[in-house]
Amino acid sequence: MGQREHVRVAVIGSGFGGLGAAVRLRREGITDFVVLERAGSVGGTWRDNSYPGCACDVPSHLYSFSFAPNPDWPRTFSGQEHIRAYLERVADTFRLRSHIRLDHEVLMMRWDGDELRWEIETSKGTMTADVVVSATGPLSDPKTPEIPGLADFPGKVFHSSRWDHDYDLRGKRVAMIGTGASAIQIVPEIQPQAAKLTLFQRTPPWVLPRMDRKITGVERWLHRQLPFTGSARRGLLWGIRELQVSAFTKRPNELGLIESLAKANIAGSIKDPALRARLTPSYRIGCKRILLSSDYYPALAQPNVDIVASGLSEVRGSSVVAADGSETEVDAIIFGTGFHVTDLPIAERVVGADGITLAESWKDGMQSLRGATAAGFPNWMTIIGANTGLGNSSMILMIESQLNYMADYLRQLSVLGGRAALAARPSAVGSWNRRVQERMERTVWKSGGCNSWYLDANGRNTTLWPGTTGEFRRETRRVDLSEYEVVRGLTESAAAAESVDVAS
């Protein structure tokens, strides 16, 4: 039998987090690594989400790596195709292709405490790694509710992140389930095609105008010729959002002005008072993610659109039945119902030092030290871990901070030498998460009067970071070894014991 492949680092996923980790590893002089990707191409959520109108709600120049600026963004808010093309260029520019293993879905990862390494079972075979960096992301596995009768629906059913481009919506009666970030981009795109569009809205979102425009040729030329202008633009976008953070995290009442602007946005497009009332949220703006669109409300005002202010409760043959009892016959059902964010499926595939899965360890809610490591799972890290999400800025900023932490983590292992692992102390994980949750109580996400996907089944916000991105950067600049236990392999432990016997 052939010997299993072994690498220093195995990165799981090839979205922003995975490709960013790969670039940082090369910059640290580490080339003994692989990127395991379950799909046939890189891109993560920007590969999977190709629905009509898919775009980012963070300005382009802030939604890119600081070490890989793109002077040629075509719009101030880039579409999915441009972001995916950017990630493909990152893979090429930094020579990552030879490290990427496409169609390698990770089925299970088990910690071997004797050998101090991870055994990784993939769809293409097994391998081992000293360190695992999980960059699967929270927006990778779609969540579709269990609806009675759905399996017997004779028409077309799909999730927004698994869009069926072969299905023609023209002239069809379509049910759109959900009113989140994906739905408000999809609705304006499919409304002109559908014979009838029925939107199931359990809770209306707050929507602000999307100030999108083409970036001029002069701007792009300037950013190419004078790179500091692109950096300045990025810095300005970052600074504005940093100044907004305190309103979300400490003084939610200051969001009143933004709420007034959102109400004016509704009034400007929706003339029917009854419809306007149905589309006006009753919770404080910011409690759920603030959405950006300039064509969502105009689309809802069209005569072929019907808004059901209720969730979908049942499917009867070709009819969809709302919780309020209303029934509508449709040809297609599209779920814009989000992802498994607080119950990450990858957690069921990670078995730690105590023989339990990460999902079992997190049964009472996700907890990770500085958003990166988990108690009981040595030499395992995650990018975009617990409480690293943002409500108003770019996740790329948080990813780069975590890459700093990852780099120092690997440096510390190198300094320790030999076969060694770092295991997060439960006390350190608990202390960090108590601090985060105490700060969370003051935020609009907890006090704003809504039930959002930021909250887990226990009502805890295990998703967002209750501070600025600058603060998180400082908190993850270095690994504090006092927060970790150094674990040695059997060989090193035996050698140490023998040296003690000889000395005595």
Short mmCIF file of C-alpha atoms in Angstrom, two decimals:
data_model
loop_
_atom_site.label_atom_id
_atom_site.label_comp_id
_atom_site.label_asym_id
_atom_site.label_seq_id
_atom_site.Cartn_x
_atom_site.Cartn_y
_atom_site.Cartn_z
CA MET A 1 0.00 0.00 0.00
CA GLY A 2 1.23 3.48 -0.82
CA GLN A 3 1.99 5.94 1.94
CA ARG A 4 -0.63 8.60 2.52
CA GLU A 5 0.22 12.12 1.49
CA HIS A 6 1.18 14.42 4.36
CA VAL A 7 1.30 18.22 4.29
CA ARG A 8 2.20 20.88 6.77
CA VAL A 9 -1.13 22.73 6.31
CA ALA A 10 -4.45 21.72 4.76
CA VAL A 11 -6.77 24.60 3.89
CA ILE A 12 -10.45 23.75 3.43
CA GLY A 13 -12.30 25.87 0.87
CA SER A 14 -11.23 28.22 -1.93
CA GLY A 15 -13.29 31.34 -1.38
CA PHE A 16 -11.86 34.59 -0.05
CA GLY A 17 -10.78 32.91 3.19
CA GLY A 18 -9.13 29.88 1.59
CA LEU A 19 -7.32 31.76 -1.17
CA GLY A 20 -6.26 34.43 1.31
CA ALA A 21 -4.82 31.74 3.58
CA ALA A 22 -2.95 30.19 0.65
CA VAL A 23 -1.42 33.53 -0.33
CA ARG A 24 -0.36 34.20 3.26
CA LEU A 25 1.21 30.75 3.58
CA ARG A 26 3.35 31.36 0.51
CA ARG A 27 4.34 34.77 1.85
CA GLU A 28 5.42 33.11 5.09
CA GLY A 29 7.64 30.76 3.09
CA ILE A 30 5.36 27.76 3.59
CA THR A 31 4.80 25.86 0.37
CA ASP A 32 3.94 22.46 1.82
CA PHE A 33 0.18 22.95 1.81
CA VAL A 34 -2.95 22.07 -0.14
CA VAL A 35 -6.30 23.80 -0.63
CA LEU A 36 -9.11 21.24 -0.64
CA GLU A 37 -12.15 22.43 -2.62
CA ARG A 38 -15.31 20.36 -2.96
CA ALA A 39 -16.41 22.04 -6.21
CA GLY A 40 -14.82 22.07 -9.65
CA SER A 41 -13.55 25.66 -9.47
CA VAL A 42 -12.51 28.29 -6.94
CA GLY A 43 -14.68 31.12 -5.70
CA GLY A 44 -16.67 29.90 -2.71
CA THR A 45 -19.94 31.75 -2.22
CA TRP A 46 -19.19 33.91 -5.28
CA ARG A 47 -19.07 30.78 -7.40
CA ASP A 48 -22.19 29.21 -5.90
CA ASN A 49 -24.41 32.29 -5.93
CA SER A 50 -24.99 33.09 -9.59
CA TYR A 51 -28.64 34.09 -9.36
CA PRO A 52 -29.91 37.03 -11.46
CA GLY A 53 -28.80 40.34 -9.97
CA CYS A 54 -26.25 38.81 -7.59
CA ALA A 55 -23.87 41.52 -6.39
CA CYS A 56 -21.99 42.69 -3.31
CA ASP A 57 -23.39 45.29 -0.91
CA VAL A 58 -19.89 46.45 0.08
CA PRO A 59 -18.05 48.91 -2.20
CA SER A 60 -15.70 47.18 -4.63
CA HIS A 61 -12.47 48.84 -3.48
CA LEU A 62 -13.13 47.71 0.09
CA TYR A 63 -14.25 44.24 -0.92
CA SER A 64 -10.86 43.07 -2.11
CA PHE A 65 -7.58 42.04 -0.52
CA SER A 66 -5.27 44.87 0.54
CA PHE A 67 -2.38 42.87 -0.93
CA ALA A 68 -4.19 42.39 -4.25
CA PRO A 69 -5.84 45.71 -5.20
CA ASN A 70 -7.93 45.77 -8.35
CA PRO A 71 -7.80 49.14 -10.14
CA ASP A 72 -10.22 47.90 -12.81
CA TRP A 73 -13.43 47.34 -10.87
CA PRO A 74 -16.16 48.28 -13.36
CA ARG A 75 -18.73 49.46 -10.80
CA THR A 76 -18.73 50.93 -7.31
CA PHE A 77 -20.66 47.82 -6.17
CA SER A 78 -19.43 44.83 -8.13
CA GLY A 79 -21.52 42.02 -9.50
CA GLN A 80 -20.95 38.34 -8.84
CA GLU A 81 -19.21 37.71 -12.16
CA HIS A 82 -16.61 40.41 -11.48
CA ILE A 83 -15.89 39.22 -7.94
CA ARG A 84 -15.52 35.63 -9.09
CA ALA A 85 -13.17 36.75 -11.90
CA TYR A 86 -11.15 38.64 -9.28
CA LEU A 87 -10.73 35.48 -7.19
CA GLU A 88 -9.64 33.52 -10.26
CA ARG A 89 -6.98 36.19 -10.90
CA VAL A 90 -5.79 35.96 -7.31
CA ALA A 91 -5.31 32.21 -7.76
CA ASP A 92 -3.26 32.83 -10.90
CA THR A 93 -1.29 35.89 -9.76
CA PHE A 94 -0.06 34.24 -6.58
CA ARG A 95 0.59 30.86 -8.25
CA LEU A 96 -1.88 28.92 -6.16
CA ARG A 97 -3.17 26.50 -8.79
CA SER A 98 -0.62 23.79 -8.04
CA HIS A 99 -1.79 23.74 -4.41
CA ILE A 100 -5.53 23.59 -5.16
CA ARG A 101 -7.26 20.20 -5.23
CA LEU A 102 -10.61 20.63 -6.96
CA ASP A 103 -13.46 18.13 -6.46
CA HIS A 104 -11.96 17.14 -3.10
CA GLU A 105 -14.85 17.32 -0.66
CA VAL A 106 -13.77 16.85 2.95
CA LEU A 107 -15.85 14.05 4.44
CA MET A 108 -14.21 13.80 7.87
CA MET A 109 -11.26 15.18 9.84
CA ARG A 110 -9.97 13.34 12.92
CA TRP A 111 -7.26 14.42 15.33
CA ASP A 112 -4.59 11.79 15.96
CA GLY A 113 -3.27 12.58 19.43
CA ASP A 114 -0.39 10.11 19.16
CA GLU A 115 0.97 11.44 15.89
CA LEU A 116 -0.18 15.03 16.50
CA ARG A 117 -1.73 15.38 13.09
CA TRP A 118 -5.09 15.52 11.39
CA GLU A 119 -6.36 12.57 9.37
CA ILE A 120 -8.42 13.97 6.52
CA GLU A 121 -10.81 11.84 4.52
CA THR A 122 -11.84 13.38 1.21
CA SER A 123 -13.98 12.25 -1.69
CA LYS A 124 -10.74 11.46 -3.54
CA GLY A 125 -8.84 9.65 -0.79
CA THR A 126 -7.17 10.28 2.56
CA MET A 127 -4.25 12.42 3.67
CA THR A 128 -2.78 13.90 6.85
CA ALA A 129 -1.82 17.40 7.90
CA ASP A 130 -0.10 19.00 10.87
CA VAL A 131 -2.48 21.96 10.83
CA VAL A 132 -5.97 22.43 9.38
CA VAL A 133 -7.27 25.85 8.39
CA SER A 134 -11.01 25.63 7.80
CA ALA A 135 -12.18 28.35 5.41
CA THR A 136 -15.53 26.91 4.36
CA GLY A 137 -17.34 30.12 5.29
CA PRO A 138 -20.77 30.57 6.87
CA LEU A 139 -22.54 31.21 3.54
CA SER A 140 -21.69 27.92 1.88
CA ASP A 141 -24.49 25.50 2.77
CA PRO A 142 -28.02 26.63 1.85
CA LYS A 143 -30.84 26.32 4.35
CA THR A 144 -34.18 25.17 2.97
CA PRO A 145 -37.02 24.87 5.48
CA GLU A 146 -38.89 21.60 5.85
CA ILE A 147 -42.28 22.38 4.35
CA PRO A 148 -45.07 19.77 4.43
CA GLY A 149 -45.97 18.68 0.91
CA LEU A 150 -42.91 20.23 -0.74
CA ALA A 151 -41.60 16.86 -1.94
CA ASP A 152 -44.80 16.34 -3.94
CA PHE A 153 -44.79 19.75 -5.64
CA PRO A 154 -44.98 19.06 -9.41
CA GLY A 155 -43.21 22.26 -10.45
CA LYS A 156 -39.64 23.55 -10.13
CA VAL A 157 -37.96 24.08 -6.74
CA PHE A 158 -34.49 25.47 -6.05
CA HIS A 159 -32.52 27.62 -3.58
CA SER A 160 -31.12 30.98 -4.63
CA SER A 161 -27.56 29.71 -4.18
CA ARG A 162 -28.25 26.73 -6.46
CA TRP A 163 -29.93 28.65 -9.27
CA ASP A 164 -31.23 26.56 -12.15
CA HIS A 165 -30.19 28.58 -15.19
CA ASP A 166 -31.84 26.04 -17.52
CA TYR A 167 -35.30 26.81 -16.15
CA ASP A 168 -37.05 29.63 -18.00
CA LEU A 169 -39.13 31.84 -15.69
CA ARG A 170 -40.81 33.73 -18.52
CA GLY A 171 -44.57 33.50 -18.24
CA LYS A 172 -44.38 31.41 -15.06
CA ARG A 173 -46.15 31.86 -11.75
CA VAL A 174 -43.31 32.14 -9.24
CA ALA A 175 -43.22 32.02 -5.45
CA MET A 176 -40.22 33.74 -3.87
CA ILE A 177 -39.71 32.66 -0.26
CA GLY A 178 -37.84 35.13 1.93
CA THR A 179 -36.88 38.79 1.88
CA GLY A 180 -33.18 38.75 2.69
CA ALA A 181 -30.17 40.06 0.78
CA SER A 182 -30.54 37.55 -2.07
CA ALA A 183 -34.29 38.01 -2.49
CA ILE A 184 -34.15 41.79 -2.88
CA GLN A 185 -31.66 41.34 -5.72
CA ILE A 186 -33.60 38.52 -7.38
CA VAL A 187 -37.08 40.08 -7.26
CA PRO A 188 -36.35 43.08 -9.57
CA GLU A 189 -34.65 40.75 -12.07
CA ILE A 190 -37.40 38.16 -12.37
CA GLN A 191 -40.46 40.40 -11.88
CA PRO A 192 -40.57 41.54 -15.53
CA GLN A 193 -40.37 37.91 -16.72
CA ALA A 194 -42.91 36.27 -14.43
CA ALA A 195 -46.58 36.17 -15.22
CA LYS A 196 -47.12 36.48 -11.50
CA LEU A 197 -44.65 36.80 -8.63
CA THR A 198 -45.77 36.00 -5.10
CA LEU A 199 -43.34 37.14 -2.41
CA PHE A 200 -43.59 35.45 0.99
CA GLN A 201 -42.43 37.95 3.60
CA ARG A 202 -42.34 36.95 7.25
CA THR A 203 -40.50 40.12 8.29
CA PRO A 204 -39.88 43.15 6.05
CA PRO A 205 -36.27 44.31 5.75
CA TRP A 206 -34.96 47.85 6.02
CA VAL A 207 -33.76 48.87 2.55
CA LEU A 208 -31.66 51.89 1.61
CA PRO A 209 -30.95 53.08 -1.94
CA ARG A 210 -27.99 51.38 -3.58
CA MET A 211 -25.67 54.17 -4.71
CA ASP A 212 -24.17 52.14 -7.53
CA ARG A 213 -22.62 53.57 -10.69
CA LYS A 214 -20.06 52.75 -13.35
CA ILE A 215 -16.49 53.58 -12.42
CA THR A 216 -15.19 55.86 -15.14
CA GLY A 217 -12.24 55.12 -17.38
CA VAL A 218 -10.44 58.11 -15.88
CA GLU A 219 -10.83 56.68 -12.37
CA ARG A 220 -9.54 53.29 -13.43
CA TRP A 221 -6.60 54.85 -15.28
CA LEU A 222 -5.75 56.91 -12.21
CA HIS A 223 -5.82 53.85 -9.93
CA ARG A 224 -3.56 51.94 -12.33
CA GLN A 225 -1.03 54.72 -12.79
CA LEU A 226 -1.07 56.03 -9.21
CA PRO A 227 -1.83 53.06 -6.94
CA PHE A 228 -1.92 55.26 -3.85
CA THR A 229 -5.19 56.76 -5.13
CA GLY A 230 -6.83 53.34 -4.94
CA SER A 231 -5.41 52.87 -1.45
CA ALA A 232 -6.76 56.27 -0.43
CA ARG A 233 -10.19 55.38 -1.78
CA ARG A 234 -10.15 52.13 0.16
CA GLY A 235 -9.01 53.94 3.30
CA LEU A 236 -11.81 56.48 3.04
CA LEU A 237 -14.43 53.77 2.59
CA TRP A 238 -13.00 51.93 5.60
CA GLY A 239 -12.86 55.03 7.79
CA ILE A 240 -16.47 55.99 7.16
CA ARG A 241 -17.64 52.55 8.22
CA GLU A 242 -15.44 52.52 11.31
CA LEU A 243 -17.12 55.74 12.44
CA GLN A 244 -20.53 54.12 12.08
CA VAL A 245 -19.75 51.15 14.33
CA SER A 246 -20.55 52.79 17.67
CA ALA A 247 -24.16 53.41 16.59
CA PHE A 248 -24.59 49.66 16.02
CA THR A 249 -22.65 48.48 19.07
CA LYS A 250 -23.13 51.13 21.78
CA ARG A 251 -25.77 53.72 20.88
CA PRO A 252 -28.53 52.15 18.72
CA ASN A 253 -30.74 55.22 19.19
CA GLU A 254 -28.35 57.11 16.94
CA LEU A 255 -29.62 55.00 14.05
CA GLY A 256 -32.84 57.00 13.98
CA LEU A 257 -31.68 59.27 11.16
CA ILE A 258 -30.80 56.29 8.95
CA GLU A 259 -34.19 54.79 9.77
CA SER A 260 -35.86 58.00 8.57
CA LEU A 261 -33.97 57.76 5.29
CA ALA A 262 -35.14 54.17 4.88
CA LYS A 263 -38.76 55.18 5.50
CA ALA A 264 -38.40 57.93 2.90
CA ASN A 265 -37.08 55.31 0.48
CA ILE A 266 -40.26 53.27 0.97
CA ALA A 267 -42.51 56.31 0.58
CA GLY A 268 -40.76 57.39 -2.60
CA SER A 269 -41.57 54.14 -4.40
CA ILE A 270 -44.69 52.75 -2.74
CA LYS A 271 -47.76 54.97 -3.09
CA ASP A 272 -50.30 52.49 -1.73
CA PRO A 273 -50.58 53.16 2.04
CA ALA A 274 -51.60 49.57 2.83
CA LEU A 275 -48.63 48.15 0.93
CA ARG A 276 -46.33 50.73 2.46
CA ALA A 277 -47.44 49.63 5.92
CA ARG A 278 -46.72 45.98 5.11
CA LEU A 279 -43.23 46.86 3.92
CA THR A 280 -42.31 49.01 6.93
CA PRO A 281 -40.41 47.08 9.63
CA SER A 282 -41.38 47.39 13.29
CA TYR A 283 -37.85 46.81 14.63
CA ARG A 284 -34.90 49.19 14.91
CA ILE A 285 -32.90 49.54 11.71
CA GLY A 286 -29.64 47.58 11.92
CA CYS A 287 -31.09 44.77 14.02
CA LYS A 288 -31.18 42.75 10.81
CA ARG A 289 -28.68 43.48 8.08
CA ILE A 290 -29.50 46.74 6.28
CA LEU A 291 -30.10 45.93 2.62
CA LEU A 292 -29.23 48.06 -0.41
CA SER A 293 -31.43 48.30 -3.50
CA SER A 294 -32.83 51.04 -5.70
CA ASP A 295 -35.18 48.79 -7.67
CA TYR A 296 -36.67 46.44 -5.05
CA TYR A 297 -39.57 48.66 -4.02
CA PRO A 298 -40.43 49.74 -7.60
CA ALA A 299 -40.62 46.04 -8.53
CA LEU A 300 -42.98 45.32 -5.62
CA ALA A 301 -45.30 48.07 -6.81
CA GLN A 302 -45.89 46.35 -10.16
CA PRO A 303 -49.33 44.79 -10.83
CA ASN A 304 -47.99 41.25 -11.32
CA VAL A 305 -46.50 41.15 -7.79
CA ASP A 306 -48.37 39.99 -4.72
CA ILE A 307 -46.86 40.26 -1.24
CA VAL A 308 -47.93 37.73 1.37
CA ALA A 309 -47.02 39.08 4.80
CA SER A 310 -46.59 35.61 6.18
CA GLY A 311 -44.31 32.62 5.94
CA LEU A 312 -44.85 29.54 3.78
CA SER A 313 -46.45 26.80 5.87
CA GLU A 314 -47.52 24.10 3.42
CA VAL A 315 -47.54 22.99 -0.20
CA ARG A 316 -50.71 21.36 -1.54
CA GLY A 317 -50.16 19.94 -4.98
CA SER A 318 -49.23 22.92 -7.13
CA SER A 319 -50.39 25.47 -4.54
CA VAL A 320 -48.38 27.20 -1.84
CA VAL A 321 -50.17 27.91 1.42
CA ALA A 322 -49.13 30.74 3.72
CA ALA A 323 -49.32 30.73 7.50
CA ASP A 324 -52.26 33.15 7.23
CA GLY A 325 -54.22 30.55 5.24
CA SER A 326 -53.97 32.21 1.84
CA GLU A 327 -53.34 29.85 -1.07
CA THR A 328 -51.68 30.54 -4.43
CA GLU A 329 -51.08 28.24 -7.39
CA VAL A 330 -47.52 28.48 -8.74
CA ASP A 331 -45.20 26.85 -11.27
CA ALA A 332 -41.94 27.42 -9.42
CA ILE A 333 -40.76 27.94 -5.84
CA ILE A 334 -37.49 29.78 -5.18
CA PHE A 335 -36.08 29.72 -1.66
CA GLY A 336 -34.11 32.75 -0.57
CA THR A 337 -33.94 31.41 2.95
CA GLY A 338 -30.28 31.84 3.77
CA PHE A 339 -27.62 29.46 4.99
CA HIS A 340 -26.53 27.28 7.91
CA VAL A 341 -24.63 30.03 9.70
CA THR A 342 -24.85 29.16 13.40
CA ASP A 343 -24.99 25.39 12.80
CA LEU A 344 -22.13 24.93 10.35
CA PRO A 345 -22.33 21.53 8.62
CA ILE A 346 -18.51 21.31 8.53
CA ALA A 347 -18.58 21.11 12.35
CA GLU A 348 -20.15 17.65 12.09
CA ARG A 349 -17.09 16.48 10.14
CA VAL A 350 -14.41 17.53 12.63
CA VAL A 351 -13.52 15.08 15.43
CA GLY A 352 -11.24 16.50 18.11
CA ALA A 353 -8.90 15.25 20.82
CA ASP A 354 -11.72 13.96 23.04
CA GLY A 355 -13.37 11.99 20.25
CA ILE A 356 -16.34 14.32 19.91
CA THR A 357 -17.26 16.39 16.92
CA LEU A 358 -17.02 20.15 16.79
CA ALA A 359 -20.82 20.21 16.40
CA GLU A 360 -21.16 18.34 19.69
CA SER A 361 -18.69 20.68 21.35
CA TRP A 362 -20.75 23.62 20.09
CA LYS A 363 -24.15 22.16 21.00
CA ASP A 364 -24.83 25.17 23.22
CA GLY A 365 -23.53 27.64 20.63
CA MET A 366 -20.37 28.35 18.66
CA GLN A 367 -17.37 29.47 20.70
CA SER A 368 -13.89 30.15 19.42
CA LEU A 369 -10.86 31.94 20.79
CA ARG A 370 -10.41 35.22 18.91
CA GLY A 371 -12.64 33.77 16.21
CA ALA A 372 -9.95 31.25 15.27
CA THR A 373 -9.45 28.21 17.51
CA ALA A 374 -11.69 25.91 19.56
CA ALA A 375 -11.07 24.09 22.83
CA GLY A 376 -10.42 20.39 22.27
CA PHE A 377 -9.27 20.80 18.66
CA PRO A 378 -5.48 21.24 18.56
CA ASN A 379 -3.83 22.72 15.46
CA TRP A 380 -7.25 23.47 13.96
CA MET A 381 -8.20 26.97 12.96
CA THR A 382 -11.10 28.60 11.22
CA ILE A 383 -11.35 31.66 9.03
CA ILE A 384 -14.60 33.60 9.67
CA GLY A 385 -15.18 31.78 12.92
CA ALA A 386 -17.56 32.59 15.75
CA ASN A 387 -18.26 36.32 16.27
CA THR A 388 -16.17 37.55 13.35
CA GLY A 389 -19.00 38.70 11.10
CA LEU A 390 -19.81 42.33 10.39
CA GLY A 391 -23.03 44.29 10.13
CA ASN A 392 -21.78 47.28 8.15
CA SER A 393 -18.36 46.72 6.60
CA SER A 394 -16.21 44.36 4.54
CA MET A 395 -15.52 40.82 5.70
CA ILE A 396 -12.22 40.93 3.82
CA LEU A 397 -10.89 43.17 6.61
CA MET A 398 -11.73 40.51 9.19
CA ILE A 399 -10.31 37.73 7.02
CA GLU A 400 -6.97 39.53 6.72
CA SER A 401 -6.85 39.97 10.50
CA GLN A 402 -7.39 36.25 10.93
CA LEU A 403 -4.65 35.56 8.41
CA ASN A 404 -2.29 37.55 10.64
CA TYR A 405 -3.28 35.32 13.54
CA MET A 406 -2.85 32.18 11.45
CA ALA A 407 0.64 33.27 10.38
CA ASP A 408 1.76 33.89 13.95
CA TYR A 409 0.20 30.61 15.07
CA LEU A 410 2.39 28.76 12.56
CA ARG A 411 5.44 30.79 13.59
CA GLN A 412 4.90 29.79 17.21
CA LEU A 413 4.72 26.13 16.22
CA SER A 414 7.99 26.51 14.32
CA VAL A 415 9.66 28.12 17.33
CA LEU A 416 8.49 25.28 19.57
CA GLY A 417 10.14 22.82 17.17
CA GLY A 418 9.70 19.07 16.93
CA ARG A 419 6.27 17.52 16.94
CA ALA A 420 4.09 19.96 18.80
CA ALA A 421 0.55 21.28 18.76
CA LEU A 422 -1.22 24.24 20.29
CA ALA A 423 -4.51 23.53 22.04
CA ALA A 424 -6.73 26.43 23.06
CA ARG A 425 -7.33 26.41 26.81
CA PRO A 426 -11.03 26.10 27.67
CA SER A 427 -10.59 28.89 30.21
CA ALA A 428 -9.23 31.22 27.52
CA VAL A 429 -12.04 30.35 25.10
CA GLY A 430 -14.61 30.90 27.84
CA SER A 431 -13.09 34.21 28.93
CA TRP A 432 -12.96 35.55 25.37
CA ASN A 433 -16.55 34.60 24.64
CA ARG A 434 -17.87 36.03 27.92
CA ARG A 435 -16.29 39.36 26.99
CA VAL A 436 -17.83 39.23 23.53
CA GLN A 437 -21.30 38.34 24.79
CA GLU A 438 -21.21 41.01 27.50
CA ARG A 439 -20.48 43.62 24.85
CA MET A 440 -23.15 42.13 22.60
CA GLU A 441 -25.93 43.04 25.04
CA ARG A 442 -25.59 46.75 24.21
CA THR A 443 -25.75 46.27 20.46
CA VAL A 444 -28.68 46.87 18.14
CA TRP A 445 -28.49 43.18 17.17
CA LYS A 446 -29.64 42.23 20.67
CA SER A 447 -31.75 45.22 21.65
CA GLY A 448 -33.31 46.13 18.30
CA GLY A 449 -36.42 43.98 18.66
CA CYS A 450 -35.90 41.46 15.86
CA ASN A 451 -35.11 37.79 15.39
CA SER A 452 -32.31 37.57 12.84
CA TRP A 453 -30.04 34.92 11.36
CA TYR A 454 -27.29 36.44 13.50
CA LEU A 455 -28.80 34.61 16.51
CA ASP A 456 -28.47 30.91 17.24
CA ALA A 457 -31.17 28.59 18.57
CA ASN A 458 -30.48 29.84 22.11
CA GLY A 459 -30.86 33.48 21.16
CA ARG A 460 -27.13 34.21 21.42
CA ASN A 461 -25.41 36.26 18.75
CA THR A 462 -22.52 33.98 17.86
CA THR A 463 -22.09 35.55 14.42
CA LEU A 464 -21.09 39.21 14.65
CA TRP A 465 -18.15 41.11 16.10
CA PRO A 466 -19.30 43.84 18.54
CA GLY A 467 -16.52 46.30 17.73
CA THR A 468 -14.52 47.95 14.98
CA THR A 469 -12.39 46.10 12.45
CA GLY A 470 -9.38 48.03 13.75
CA GLU A 471 -9.97 46.68 17.23
CA PHE A 472 -10.25 43.13 15.92
CA ARG A 473 -7.00 43.62 14.01
CA ARG A 474 -5.25 44.53 17.27
CA GLU A 475 -6.79 41.57 19.11
CA THR A 476 -5.53 39.10 16.50
CA ARG A 477 -2.12 40.57 15.72
CA ARG A 478 -0.26 37.99 17.79
CA VAL A 479 -0.90 34.61 19.41
CA ASP A 480 -0.81 34.79 23.20
CA LEU A 481 0.76 31.48 24.25
CA SER A 482 -0.72 31.81 27.73
CA GLU A 483 -4.08 31.08 26.09
CA TYR A 484 -2.80 27.74 24.77
CA GLU A 485 -1.49 24.46 26.07
CA VAL A 486 1.56 23.12 24.26
CA VAL A 487 1.00 19.46 23.37
CA ARG A 488 3.98 17.27 22.54
CA GLY A 489 4.07 14.03 20.59
CA LEU A 490 4.84 10.68 22.20
CA THR A 491 8.39 10.66 20.88
CA GLU A 492 9.20 14.08 22.32
CA SER A 493 7.50 13.25 25.62
CA ALA A 494 9.46 10.01 25.96
CA ALA A 495 12.71 11.77 25.14
CA ALA A 496 11.99 14.46 27.71
CA ALA A 497 11.25 11.83 30.37
CA GLU A 498 14.43 9.94 29.52
CA SER A 499 16.53 13.09 29.81
CA VAL A 500 15.04 13.71 33.24
CA ASP A 501 15.95 10.15 34.34
CA VAL A 502 19.51 10.55 33.09
CA ALA A 503 19.86 13.88 34.88
CA SER A 504 18.66 12.37 38.14
#
